[in-house]
PDB file of C-alpha atoms in Angstrom:
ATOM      1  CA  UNK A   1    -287.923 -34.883 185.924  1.00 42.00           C
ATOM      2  CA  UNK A   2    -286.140 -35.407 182.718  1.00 42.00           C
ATOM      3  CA  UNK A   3    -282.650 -35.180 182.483  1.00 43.00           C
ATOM      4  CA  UNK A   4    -281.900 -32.003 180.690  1.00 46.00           C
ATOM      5  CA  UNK A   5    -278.331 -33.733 179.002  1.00 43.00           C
ATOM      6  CA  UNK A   6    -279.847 -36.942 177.434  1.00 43.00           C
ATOM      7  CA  UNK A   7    -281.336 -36.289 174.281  1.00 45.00           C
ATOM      8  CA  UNK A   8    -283.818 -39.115 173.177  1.00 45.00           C
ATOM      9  CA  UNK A   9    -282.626 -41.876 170.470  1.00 41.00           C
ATOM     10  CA  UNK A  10    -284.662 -39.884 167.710  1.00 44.00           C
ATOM     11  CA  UNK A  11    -282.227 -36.480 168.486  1.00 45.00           C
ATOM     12  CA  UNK A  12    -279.174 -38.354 168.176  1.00 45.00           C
ATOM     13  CA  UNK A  13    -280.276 -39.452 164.950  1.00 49.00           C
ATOM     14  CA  UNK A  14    -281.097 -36.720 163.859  1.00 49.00           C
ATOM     15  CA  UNK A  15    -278.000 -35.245 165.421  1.00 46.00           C
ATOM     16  CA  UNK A  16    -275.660 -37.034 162.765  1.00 61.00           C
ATOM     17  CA  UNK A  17    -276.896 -35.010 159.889  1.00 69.00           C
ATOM     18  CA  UNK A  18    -274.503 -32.531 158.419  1.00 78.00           C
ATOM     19  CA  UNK A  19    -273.821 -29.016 160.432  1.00 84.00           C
ATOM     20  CA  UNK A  20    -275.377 -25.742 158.700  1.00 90.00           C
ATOM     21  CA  UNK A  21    -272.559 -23.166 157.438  1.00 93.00           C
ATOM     22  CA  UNK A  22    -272.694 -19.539 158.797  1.00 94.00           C
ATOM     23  CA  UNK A  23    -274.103 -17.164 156.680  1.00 96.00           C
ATOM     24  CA  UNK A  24    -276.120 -14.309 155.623  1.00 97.00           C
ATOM     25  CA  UNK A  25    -279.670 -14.429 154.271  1.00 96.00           C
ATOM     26  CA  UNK A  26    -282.029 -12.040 153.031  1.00 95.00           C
ATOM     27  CA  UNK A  27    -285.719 -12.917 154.191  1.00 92.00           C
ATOM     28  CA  UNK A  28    -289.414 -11.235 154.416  1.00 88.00           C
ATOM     29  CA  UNK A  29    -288.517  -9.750 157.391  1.00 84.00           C
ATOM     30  CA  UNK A  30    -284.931  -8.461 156.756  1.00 91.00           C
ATOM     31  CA  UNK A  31    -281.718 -10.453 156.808  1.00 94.00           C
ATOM     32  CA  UNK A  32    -280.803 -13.092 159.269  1.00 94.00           C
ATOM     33  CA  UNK A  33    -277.407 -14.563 160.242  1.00 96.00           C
ATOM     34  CA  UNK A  34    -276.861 -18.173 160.971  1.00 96.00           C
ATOM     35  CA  UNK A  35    -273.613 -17.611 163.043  1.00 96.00           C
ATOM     36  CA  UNK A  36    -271.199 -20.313 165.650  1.00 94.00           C
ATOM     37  CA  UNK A  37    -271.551 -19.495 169.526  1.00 91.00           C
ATOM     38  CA  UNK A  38    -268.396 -19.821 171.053  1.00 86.00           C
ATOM     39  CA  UNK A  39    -265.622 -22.500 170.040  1.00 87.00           C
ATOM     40  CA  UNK A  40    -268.748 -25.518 169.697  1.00 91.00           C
ATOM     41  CA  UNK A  41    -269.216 -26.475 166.264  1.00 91.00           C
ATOM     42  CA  UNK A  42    -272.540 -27.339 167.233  1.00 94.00           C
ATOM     43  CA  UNK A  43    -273.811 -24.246 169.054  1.00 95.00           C
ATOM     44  CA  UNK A  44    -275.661 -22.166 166.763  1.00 96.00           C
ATOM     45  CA  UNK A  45    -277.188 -18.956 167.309  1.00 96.00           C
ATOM     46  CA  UNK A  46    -279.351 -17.342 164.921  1.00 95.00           C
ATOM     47  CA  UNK A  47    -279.734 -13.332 164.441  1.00 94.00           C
ATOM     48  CA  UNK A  48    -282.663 -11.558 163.034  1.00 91.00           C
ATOM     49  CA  UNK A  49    -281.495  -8.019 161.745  1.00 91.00           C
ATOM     50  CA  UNK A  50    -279.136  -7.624 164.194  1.00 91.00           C
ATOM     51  CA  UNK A  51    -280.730  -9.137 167.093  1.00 90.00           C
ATOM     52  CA  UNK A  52    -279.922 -12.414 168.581  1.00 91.00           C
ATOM     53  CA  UNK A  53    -283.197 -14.512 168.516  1.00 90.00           C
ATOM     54  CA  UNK A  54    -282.341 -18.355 168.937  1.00 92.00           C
ATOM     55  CA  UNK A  55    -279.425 -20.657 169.863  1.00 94.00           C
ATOM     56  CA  UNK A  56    -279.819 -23.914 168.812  1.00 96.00           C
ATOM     57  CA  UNK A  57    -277.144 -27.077 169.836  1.00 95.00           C
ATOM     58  CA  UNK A  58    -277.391 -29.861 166.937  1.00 94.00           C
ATOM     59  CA  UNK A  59    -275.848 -31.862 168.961  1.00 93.00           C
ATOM     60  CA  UNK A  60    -278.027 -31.792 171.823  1.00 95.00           C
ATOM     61  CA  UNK A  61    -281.280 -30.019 171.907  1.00 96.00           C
ATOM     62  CA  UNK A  62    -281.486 -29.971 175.789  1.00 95.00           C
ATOM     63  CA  UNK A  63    -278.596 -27.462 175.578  1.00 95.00           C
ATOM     64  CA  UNK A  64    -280.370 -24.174 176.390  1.00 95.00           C
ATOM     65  CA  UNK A  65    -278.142 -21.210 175.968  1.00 94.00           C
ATOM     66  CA  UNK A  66    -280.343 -18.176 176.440  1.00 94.00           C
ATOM     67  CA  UNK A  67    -281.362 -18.050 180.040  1.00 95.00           C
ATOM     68  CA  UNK A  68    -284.413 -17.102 179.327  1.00 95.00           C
ATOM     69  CA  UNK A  69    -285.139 -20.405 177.239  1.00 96.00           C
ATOM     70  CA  UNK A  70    -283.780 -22.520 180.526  1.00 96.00           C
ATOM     71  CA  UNK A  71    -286.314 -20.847 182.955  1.00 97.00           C
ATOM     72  CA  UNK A  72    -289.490 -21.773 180.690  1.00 97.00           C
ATOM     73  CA  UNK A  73    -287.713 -25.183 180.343  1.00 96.00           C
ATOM     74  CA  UNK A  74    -287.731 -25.096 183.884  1.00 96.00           C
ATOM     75  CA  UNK A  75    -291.440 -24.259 184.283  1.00 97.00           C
ATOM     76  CA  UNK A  76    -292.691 -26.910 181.810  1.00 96.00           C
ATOM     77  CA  UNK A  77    -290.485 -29.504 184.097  1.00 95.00           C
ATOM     78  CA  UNK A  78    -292.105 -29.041 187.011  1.00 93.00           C
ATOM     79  CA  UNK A  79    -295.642 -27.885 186.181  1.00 85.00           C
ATOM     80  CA  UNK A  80    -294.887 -31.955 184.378  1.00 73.00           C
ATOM     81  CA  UNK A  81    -292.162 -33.383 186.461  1.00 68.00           C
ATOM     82  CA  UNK A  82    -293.463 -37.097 184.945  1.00 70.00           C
ATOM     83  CA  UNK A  83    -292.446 -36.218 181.942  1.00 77.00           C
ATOM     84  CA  UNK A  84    -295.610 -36.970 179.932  1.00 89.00           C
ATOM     85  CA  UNK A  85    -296.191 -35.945 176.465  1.00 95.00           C
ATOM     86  CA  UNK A  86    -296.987 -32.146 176.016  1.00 96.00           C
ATOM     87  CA  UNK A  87    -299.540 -30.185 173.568  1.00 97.00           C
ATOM     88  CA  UNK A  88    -297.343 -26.955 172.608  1.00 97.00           C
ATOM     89  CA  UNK A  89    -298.097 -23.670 171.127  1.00 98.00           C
ATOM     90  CA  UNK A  90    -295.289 -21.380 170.133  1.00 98.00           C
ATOM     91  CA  UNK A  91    -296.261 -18.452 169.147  1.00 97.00           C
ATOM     92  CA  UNK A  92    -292.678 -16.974 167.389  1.00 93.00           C
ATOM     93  CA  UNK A  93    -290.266 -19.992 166.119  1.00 86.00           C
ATOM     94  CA  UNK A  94    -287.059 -18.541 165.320  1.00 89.00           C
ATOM     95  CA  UNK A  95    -285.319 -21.715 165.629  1.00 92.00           C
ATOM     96  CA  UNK A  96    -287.652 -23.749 167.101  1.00 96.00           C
ATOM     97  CA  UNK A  97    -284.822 -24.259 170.657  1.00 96.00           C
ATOM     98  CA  UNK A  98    -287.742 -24.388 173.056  1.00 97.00           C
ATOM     99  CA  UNK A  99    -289.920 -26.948 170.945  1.00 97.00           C
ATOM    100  CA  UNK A 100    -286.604 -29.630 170.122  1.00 97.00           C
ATOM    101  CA  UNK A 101    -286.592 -29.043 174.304  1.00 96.00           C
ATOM    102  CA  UNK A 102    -289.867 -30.497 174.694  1.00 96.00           C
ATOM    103  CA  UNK A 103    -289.314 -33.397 171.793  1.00 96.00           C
ATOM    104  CA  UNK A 104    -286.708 -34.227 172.994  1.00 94.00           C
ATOM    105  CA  UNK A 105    -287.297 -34.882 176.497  1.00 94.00           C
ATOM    106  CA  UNK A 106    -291.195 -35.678 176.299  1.00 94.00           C
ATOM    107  CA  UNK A 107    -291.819 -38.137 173.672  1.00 94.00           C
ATOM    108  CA  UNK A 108    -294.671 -38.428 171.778  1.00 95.00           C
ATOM    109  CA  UNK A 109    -295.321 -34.342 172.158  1.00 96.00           C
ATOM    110  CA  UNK A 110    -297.325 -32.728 169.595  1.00 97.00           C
ATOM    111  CA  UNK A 111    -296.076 -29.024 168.865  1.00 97.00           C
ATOM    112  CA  UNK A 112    -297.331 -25.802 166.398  1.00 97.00           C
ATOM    113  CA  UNK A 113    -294.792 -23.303 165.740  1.00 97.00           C
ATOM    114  CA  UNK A 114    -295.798 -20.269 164.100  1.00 96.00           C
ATOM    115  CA  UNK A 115    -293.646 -17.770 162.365  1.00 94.00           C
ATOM    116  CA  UNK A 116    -294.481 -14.731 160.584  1.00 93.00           C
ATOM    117  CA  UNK A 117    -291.516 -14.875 158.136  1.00 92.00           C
ATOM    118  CA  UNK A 118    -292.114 -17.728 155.546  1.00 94.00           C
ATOM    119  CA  UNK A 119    -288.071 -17.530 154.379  1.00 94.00           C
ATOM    120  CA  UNK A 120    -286.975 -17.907 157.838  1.00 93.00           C
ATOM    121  CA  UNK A 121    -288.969 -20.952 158.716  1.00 93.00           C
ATOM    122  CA  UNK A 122    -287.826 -22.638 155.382  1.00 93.00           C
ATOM    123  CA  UNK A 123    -284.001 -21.908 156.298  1.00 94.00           C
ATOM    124  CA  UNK A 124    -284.613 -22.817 159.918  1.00 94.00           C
ATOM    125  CA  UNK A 125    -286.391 -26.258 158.492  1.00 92.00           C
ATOM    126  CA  UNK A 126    -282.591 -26.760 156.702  1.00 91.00           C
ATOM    127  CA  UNK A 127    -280.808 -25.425 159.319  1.00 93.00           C
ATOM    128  CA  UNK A 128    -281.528 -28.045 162.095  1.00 92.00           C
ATOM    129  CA  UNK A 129    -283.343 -30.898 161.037  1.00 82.00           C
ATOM    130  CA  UNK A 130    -286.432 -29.931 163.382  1.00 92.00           C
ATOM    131  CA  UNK A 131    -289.193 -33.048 164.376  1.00 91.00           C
ATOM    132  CA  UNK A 132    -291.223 -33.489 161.529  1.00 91.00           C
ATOM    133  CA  UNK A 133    -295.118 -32.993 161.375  1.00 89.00           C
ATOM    134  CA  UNK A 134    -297.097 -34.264 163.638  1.00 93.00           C
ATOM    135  CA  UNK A 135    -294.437 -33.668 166.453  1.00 95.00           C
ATOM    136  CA  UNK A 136    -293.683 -30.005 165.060  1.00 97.00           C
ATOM    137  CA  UNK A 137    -295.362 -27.909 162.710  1.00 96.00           C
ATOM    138  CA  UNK A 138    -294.485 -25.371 161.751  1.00 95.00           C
ATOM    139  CA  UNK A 139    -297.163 -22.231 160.299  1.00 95.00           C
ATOM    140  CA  UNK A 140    -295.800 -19.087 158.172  1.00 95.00           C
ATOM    141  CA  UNK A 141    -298.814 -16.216 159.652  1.00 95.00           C
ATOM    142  CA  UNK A 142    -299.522 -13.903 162.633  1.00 95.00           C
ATOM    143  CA  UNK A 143    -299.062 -15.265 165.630  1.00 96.00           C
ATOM    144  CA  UNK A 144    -302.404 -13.603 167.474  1.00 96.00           C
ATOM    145  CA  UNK A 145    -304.403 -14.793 163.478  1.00 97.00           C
ATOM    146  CA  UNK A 146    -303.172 -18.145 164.133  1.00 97.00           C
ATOM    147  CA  UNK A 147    -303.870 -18.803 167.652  1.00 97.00           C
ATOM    148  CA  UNK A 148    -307.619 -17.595 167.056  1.00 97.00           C
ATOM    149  CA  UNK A 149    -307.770 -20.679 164.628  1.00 96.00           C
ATOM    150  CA  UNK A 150    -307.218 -22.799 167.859  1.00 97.00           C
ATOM    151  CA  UNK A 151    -310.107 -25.116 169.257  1.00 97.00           C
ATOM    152  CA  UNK A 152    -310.726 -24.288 172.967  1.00 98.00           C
ATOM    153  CA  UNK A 153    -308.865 -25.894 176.034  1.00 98.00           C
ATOM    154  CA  UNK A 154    -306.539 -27.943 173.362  1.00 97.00           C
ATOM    155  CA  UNK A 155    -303.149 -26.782 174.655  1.00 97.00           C
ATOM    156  CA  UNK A 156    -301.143 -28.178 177.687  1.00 97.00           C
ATOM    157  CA  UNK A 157    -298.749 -24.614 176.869  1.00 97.00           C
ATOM    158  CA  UNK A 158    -298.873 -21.568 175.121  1.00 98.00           C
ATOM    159  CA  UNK A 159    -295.070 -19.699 174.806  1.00 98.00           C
ATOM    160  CA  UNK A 160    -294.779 -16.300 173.642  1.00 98.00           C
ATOM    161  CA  UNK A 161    -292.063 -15.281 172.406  1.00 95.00           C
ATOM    162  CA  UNK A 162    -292.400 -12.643 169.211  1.00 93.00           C
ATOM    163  CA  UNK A 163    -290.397  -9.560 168.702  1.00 85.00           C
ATOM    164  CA  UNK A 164    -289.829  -7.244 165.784  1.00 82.00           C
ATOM    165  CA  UNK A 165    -286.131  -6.151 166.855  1.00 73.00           C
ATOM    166  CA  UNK A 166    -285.742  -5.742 170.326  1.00 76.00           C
ATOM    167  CA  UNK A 167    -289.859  -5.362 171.183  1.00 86.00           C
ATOM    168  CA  UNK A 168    -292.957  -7.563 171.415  1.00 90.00           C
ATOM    169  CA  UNK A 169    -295.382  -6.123 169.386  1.00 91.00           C
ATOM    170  CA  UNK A 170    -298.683  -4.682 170.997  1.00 93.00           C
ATOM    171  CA  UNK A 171    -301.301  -7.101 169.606  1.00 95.00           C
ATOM    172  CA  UNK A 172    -299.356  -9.635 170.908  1.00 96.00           C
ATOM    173  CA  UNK A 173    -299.378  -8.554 175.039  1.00 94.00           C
ATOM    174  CA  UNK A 174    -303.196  -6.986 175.337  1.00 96.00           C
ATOM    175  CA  UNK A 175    -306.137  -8.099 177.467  1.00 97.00           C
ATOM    176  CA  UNK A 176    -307.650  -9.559 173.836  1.00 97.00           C
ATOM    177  CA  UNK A 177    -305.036 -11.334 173.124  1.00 97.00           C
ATOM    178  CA  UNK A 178    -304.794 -12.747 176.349  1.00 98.00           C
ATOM    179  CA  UNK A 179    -308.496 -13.752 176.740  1.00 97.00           C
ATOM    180  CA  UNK A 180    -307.167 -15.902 173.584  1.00 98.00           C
ATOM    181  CA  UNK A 181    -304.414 -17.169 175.391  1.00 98.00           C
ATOM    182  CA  UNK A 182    -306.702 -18.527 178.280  1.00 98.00           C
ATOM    183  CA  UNK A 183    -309.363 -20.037 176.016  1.00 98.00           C
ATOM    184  CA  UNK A 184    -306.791 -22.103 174.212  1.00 98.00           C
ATOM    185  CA  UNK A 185    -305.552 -23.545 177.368  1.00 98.00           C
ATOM    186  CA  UNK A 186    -306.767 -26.351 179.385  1.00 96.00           C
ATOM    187  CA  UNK A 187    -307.659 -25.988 182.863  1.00 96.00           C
ATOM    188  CA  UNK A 188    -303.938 -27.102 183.847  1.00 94.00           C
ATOM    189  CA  UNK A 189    -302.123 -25.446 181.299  1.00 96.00           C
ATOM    190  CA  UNK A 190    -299.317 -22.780 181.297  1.00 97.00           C
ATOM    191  CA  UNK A 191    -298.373 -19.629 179.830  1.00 98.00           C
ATOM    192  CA  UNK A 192    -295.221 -18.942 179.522  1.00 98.00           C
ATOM    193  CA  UNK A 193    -294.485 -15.271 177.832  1.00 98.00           C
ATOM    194  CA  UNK A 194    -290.945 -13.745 177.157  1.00 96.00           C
ATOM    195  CA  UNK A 195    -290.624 -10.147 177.900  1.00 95.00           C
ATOM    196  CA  UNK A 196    -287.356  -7.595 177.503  1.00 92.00           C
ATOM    197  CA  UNK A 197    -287.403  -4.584 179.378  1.00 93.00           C
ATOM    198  CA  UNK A 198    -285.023  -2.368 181.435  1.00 92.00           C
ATOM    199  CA  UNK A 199    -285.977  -0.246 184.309  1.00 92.00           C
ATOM    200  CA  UNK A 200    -288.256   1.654 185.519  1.00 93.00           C
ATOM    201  CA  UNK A 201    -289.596  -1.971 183.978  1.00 95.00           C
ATOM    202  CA  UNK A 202    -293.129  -0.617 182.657  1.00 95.00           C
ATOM    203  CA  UNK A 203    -293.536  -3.724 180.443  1.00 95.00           C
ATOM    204  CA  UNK A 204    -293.265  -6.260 182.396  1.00 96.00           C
ATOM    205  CA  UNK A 205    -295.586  -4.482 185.103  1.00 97.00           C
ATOM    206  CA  UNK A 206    -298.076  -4.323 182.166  1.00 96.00           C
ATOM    207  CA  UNK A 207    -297.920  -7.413 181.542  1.00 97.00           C
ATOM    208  CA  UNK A 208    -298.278  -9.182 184.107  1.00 98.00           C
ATOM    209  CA  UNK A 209    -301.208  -6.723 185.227  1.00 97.00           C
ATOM    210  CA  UNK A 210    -302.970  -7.345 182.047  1.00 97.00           C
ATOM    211  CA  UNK A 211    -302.604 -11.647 182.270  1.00 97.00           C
ATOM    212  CA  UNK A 212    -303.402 -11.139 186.056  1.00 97.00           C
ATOM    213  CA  UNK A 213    -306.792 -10.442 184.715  1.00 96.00           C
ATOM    214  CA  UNK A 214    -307.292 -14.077 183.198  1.00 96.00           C
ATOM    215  CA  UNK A 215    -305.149 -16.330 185.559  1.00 98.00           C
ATOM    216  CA  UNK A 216    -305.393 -17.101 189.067  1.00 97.00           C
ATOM    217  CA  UNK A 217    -301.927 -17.687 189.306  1.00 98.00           C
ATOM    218  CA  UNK A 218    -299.146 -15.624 187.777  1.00 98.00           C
ATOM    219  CA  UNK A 219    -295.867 -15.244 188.516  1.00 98.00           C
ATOM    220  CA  UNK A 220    -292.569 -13.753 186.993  1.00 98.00           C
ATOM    221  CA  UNK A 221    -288.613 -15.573 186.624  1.00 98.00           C
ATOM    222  CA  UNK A 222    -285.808 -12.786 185.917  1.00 96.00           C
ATOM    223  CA  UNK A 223    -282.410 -11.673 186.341  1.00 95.00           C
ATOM    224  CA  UNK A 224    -281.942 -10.032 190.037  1.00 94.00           C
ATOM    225  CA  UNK A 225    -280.439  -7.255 188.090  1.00 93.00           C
ATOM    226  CA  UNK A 226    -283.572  -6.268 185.876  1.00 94.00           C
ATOM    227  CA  UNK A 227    -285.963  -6.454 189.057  1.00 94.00           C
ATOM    228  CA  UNK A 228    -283.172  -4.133 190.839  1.00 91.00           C
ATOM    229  CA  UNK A 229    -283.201  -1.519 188.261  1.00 87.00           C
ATOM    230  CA  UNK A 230    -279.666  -2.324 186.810  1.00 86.00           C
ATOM    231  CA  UNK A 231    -279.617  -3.586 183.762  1.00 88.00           C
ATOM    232  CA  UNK A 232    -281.827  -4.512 180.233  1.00 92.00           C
ATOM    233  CA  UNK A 233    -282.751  -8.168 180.269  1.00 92.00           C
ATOM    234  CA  UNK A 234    -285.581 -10.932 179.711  1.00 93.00           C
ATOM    235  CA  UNK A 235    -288.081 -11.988 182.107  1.00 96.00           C
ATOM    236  CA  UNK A 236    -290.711 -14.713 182.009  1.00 98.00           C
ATOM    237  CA  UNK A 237    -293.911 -14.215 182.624  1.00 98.00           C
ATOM    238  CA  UNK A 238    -295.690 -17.391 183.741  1.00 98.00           C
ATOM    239  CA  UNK A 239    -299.136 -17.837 184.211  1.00 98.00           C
ATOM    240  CA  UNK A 240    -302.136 -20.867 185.125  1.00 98.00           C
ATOM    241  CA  UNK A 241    -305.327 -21.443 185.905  1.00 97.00           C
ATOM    242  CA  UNK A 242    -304.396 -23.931 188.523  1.00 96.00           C
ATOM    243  CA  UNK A 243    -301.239 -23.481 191.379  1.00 96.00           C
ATOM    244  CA  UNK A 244    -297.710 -22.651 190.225  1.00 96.00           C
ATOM    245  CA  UNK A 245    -295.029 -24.693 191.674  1.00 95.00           C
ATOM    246  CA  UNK A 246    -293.394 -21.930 193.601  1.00 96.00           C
ATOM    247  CA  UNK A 247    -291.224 -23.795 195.859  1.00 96.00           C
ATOM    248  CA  UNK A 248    -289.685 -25.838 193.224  1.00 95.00           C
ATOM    249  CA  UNK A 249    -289.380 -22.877 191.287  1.00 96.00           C
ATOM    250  CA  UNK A 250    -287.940 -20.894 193.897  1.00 97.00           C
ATOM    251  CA  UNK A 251    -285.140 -23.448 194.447  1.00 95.00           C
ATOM    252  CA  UNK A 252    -284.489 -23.800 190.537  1.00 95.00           C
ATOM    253  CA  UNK A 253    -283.970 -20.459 190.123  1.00 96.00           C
ATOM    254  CA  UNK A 254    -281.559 -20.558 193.067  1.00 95.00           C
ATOM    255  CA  UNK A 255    -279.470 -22.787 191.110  1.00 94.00           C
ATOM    256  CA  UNK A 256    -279.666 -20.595 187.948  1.00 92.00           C
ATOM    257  CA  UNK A 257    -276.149 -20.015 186.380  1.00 92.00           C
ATOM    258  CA  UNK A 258    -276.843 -16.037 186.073  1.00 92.00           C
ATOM    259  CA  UNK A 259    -278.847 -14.795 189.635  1.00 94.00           C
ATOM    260  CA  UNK A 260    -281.877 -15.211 188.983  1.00 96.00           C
ATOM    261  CA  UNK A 261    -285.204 -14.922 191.340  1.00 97.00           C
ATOM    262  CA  UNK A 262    -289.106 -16.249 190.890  1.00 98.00           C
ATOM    263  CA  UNK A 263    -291.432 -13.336 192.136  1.00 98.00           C
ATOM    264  CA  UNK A 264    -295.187 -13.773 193.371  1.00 98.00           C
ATOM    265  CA  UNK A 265    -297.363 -12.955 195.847  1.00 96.00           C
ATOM    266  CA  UNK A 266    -297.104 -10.268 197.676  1.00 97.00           C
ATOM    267  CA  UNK A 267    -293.842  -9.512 195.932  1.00 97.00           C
ATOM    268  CA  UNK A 268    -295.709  -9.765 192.614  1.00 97.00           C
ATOM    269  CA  UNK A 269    -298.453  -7.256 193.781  1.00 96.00           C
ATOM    270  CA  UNK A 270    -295.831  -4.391 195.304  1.00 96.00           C
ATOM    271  CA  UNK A 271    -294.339  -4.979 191.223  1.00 95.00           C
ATOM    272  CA  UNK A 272    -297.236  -4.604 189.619  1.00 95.00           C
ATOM    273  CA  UNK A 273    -298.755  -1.765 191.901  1.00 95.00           C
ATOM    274  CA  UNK A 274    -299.954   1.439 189.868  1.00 94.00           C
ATOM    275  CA  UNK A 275    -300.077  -0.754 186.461  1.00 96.00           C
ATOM    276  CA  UNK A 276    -302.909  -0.995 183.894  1.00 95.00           C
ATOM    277  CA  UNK A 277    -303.242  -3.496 181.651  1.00 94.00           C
ATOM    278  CA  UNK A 278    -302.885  -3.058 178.307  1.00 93.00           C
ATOM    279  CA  UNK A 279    -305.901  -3.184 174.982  1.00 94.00           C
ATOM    280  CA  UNK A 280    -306.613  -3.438 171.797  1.00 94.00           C
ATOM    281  CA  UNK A 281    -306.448   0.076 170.218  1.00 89.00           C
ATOM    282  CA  UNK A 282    -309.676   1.816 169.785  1.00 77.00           C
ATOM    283  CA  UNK A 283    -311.235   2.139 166.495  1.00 63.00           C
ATOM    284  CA  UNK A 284    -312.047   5.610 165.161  1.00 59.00           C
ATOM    285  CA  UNK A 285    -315.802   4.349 164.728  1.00 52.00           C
ATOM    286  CA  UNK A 286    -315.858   3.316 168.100  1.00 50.00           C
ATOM    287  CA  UNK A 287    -317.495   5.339 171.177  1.00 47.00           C
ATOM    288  CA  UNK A 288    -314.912   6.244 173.401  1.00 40.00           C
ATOM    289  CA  UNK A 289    -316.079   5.399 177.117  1.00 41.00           C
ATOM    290  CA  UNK A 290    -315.136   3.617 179.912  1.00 38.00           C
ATOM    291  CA  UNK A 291    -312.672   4.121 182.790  1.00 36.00           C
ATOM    292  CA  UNK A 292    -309.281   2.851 181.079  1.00 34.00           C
ATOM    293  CA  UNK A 293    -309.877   4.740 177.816  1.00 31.00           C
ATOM    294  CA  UNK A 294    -306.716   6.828 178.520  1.00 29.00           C
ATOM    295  CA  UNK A 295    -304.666   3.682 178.583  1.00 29.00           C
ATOM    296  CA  UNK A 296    -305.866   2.908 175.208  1.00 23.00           C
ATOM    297  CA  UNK A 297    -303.333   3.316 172.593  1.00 31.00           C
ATOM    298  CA  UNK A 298    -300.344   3.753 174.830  1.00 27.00           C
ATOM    299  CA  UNK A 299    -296.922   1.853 174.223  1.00 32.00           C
TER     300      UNK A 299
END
């Protein structure tokens, strides 16, 4: 598998360029801070109005702060452990941690990052010297608009990971969207979505219900504390038309830094039990029928 502290020649090149200054922007979306983690003068995270949304190393892109960011890392490994070059969709850029991931440790990857907010992309571009086009490019538009422009079965991965604040926003987590999700990938590809939540966790029960209706396979990384009802945290949906690699996964999240555990299975169903998966709102014009209508229009 590739070895997650060895950038490739191409990152340490482009490592030597100068480091960003913190600061304060004002963008389309709000204001973002560009702000040091910790005593590293390479560790970078980057805040969208008020909310911390990326964490970049300069240095060395296969430094992975947010957990979150290591457990998809983790999925692409194995689902890949040759370490072949990847097709990538990311669907919410930020600043582009996951993608330098990939280029970095799968040469010859070719990577779309789209990001609603035109300034932030531009300063994020500046920021951290990110793999030029065709290795990443980067698209200013919606991330569900965007991903309808795709050609079918041309993505090895599709990562979600949009917010506005703290929340992913509905068009981005229904049974529409995720019909989208499963035409754009190939028959062995992954989706990997990011979802926040706190207990009695009805997102994340939503969504996994709703992706369990277009993949086979689905299964969920998170913080023990989350799936115990203790805390507010991220968890990773994951999901394939073809077999997870549980046991690997299993033992990866083992070794996980903050306790983390893989759930599927039966686990996954006792979750999930009770949930509905989540639509498209309907339109005023349209007859209101069918057996879910009351989970229509629902956060």
């Amino acid at each position: 598998m590739p070895d997650r502290h060895r950038p490739s020649r191409a990152s340490a090149d482009r490592g030597s360029r100068p480091q960003p200054q913190p600061g304060t922007w004002s963008t389309a979306s709000g204001v973002v801070e560009l702000a040091r983690s910790g005593s590293d003068e390479q560790a970078w995270t980057v805040f969208v109005n008020g909310v911390a949304s990326s964490s970049v190393h300069t240095g060395d892109p296969t430094v992975l702060e947010f957990e979150y960011l290591r457990w998809m890392a983790d999925v692409l490994d194995e689902r890949e452990p040759a370490g072949g070059p990847l097709e990538v969709v990311h669907l919410g850029a930020a600043g582009c941690a996951l993608a330098r991931y990939v280029d970095a440790t799968r040469p010859g990857s070719r990577q779309v990052a789209v990001e609603i907010d035109e300034d932030l992309a531009r300063l994020v571009r500046e920021w951290f010297d990110l793999p030029r086009s065709p290795a990443l490019r980067l698209q200013v538009g919606d991330a569900r608009e965007r991903l309808a422009t795709r050609r079918d079965a041309s993505a090895d991965a599709v990562v979600r990971d949009v917010f506005a604040g703290d929340t992913t926003p509905r068009h981005v987590r229904t049974l529409e969207f995720t019909r989208d999700v499963a035409r754009v990938l190939r028959p062995d590809g992954t989706y990997l979505a990011n979802v926040a939540d706190r207990p009695p966790l009805k997102k994340l029960r939503r969504e996994v219900a709703t992706v369990a209706e277009f993949f086979e396979h689905v299964g969920v990384l998170a913080e023990t504390g989350l799936l115990r009802g203790r805390r507010y945290a991220n968890a990773v949906v994951v999901a394939s038309p073809s077999p997870l690699p549980a046991d690997r996964l299993v033992r990866r999240a083992a070794r996980a830094p903050v306790p983390t555990r893989w759930v599927d299975g039966d686990d996954l169903v006792e979750l999930v039990a009770g949930a509905r998966s989540e639509h498209d709102p309907v339109a005023p014009s349209e007859p209101v029928t069918g057996p879910d209508v009351g989970e229509r229009g629902t956060g």
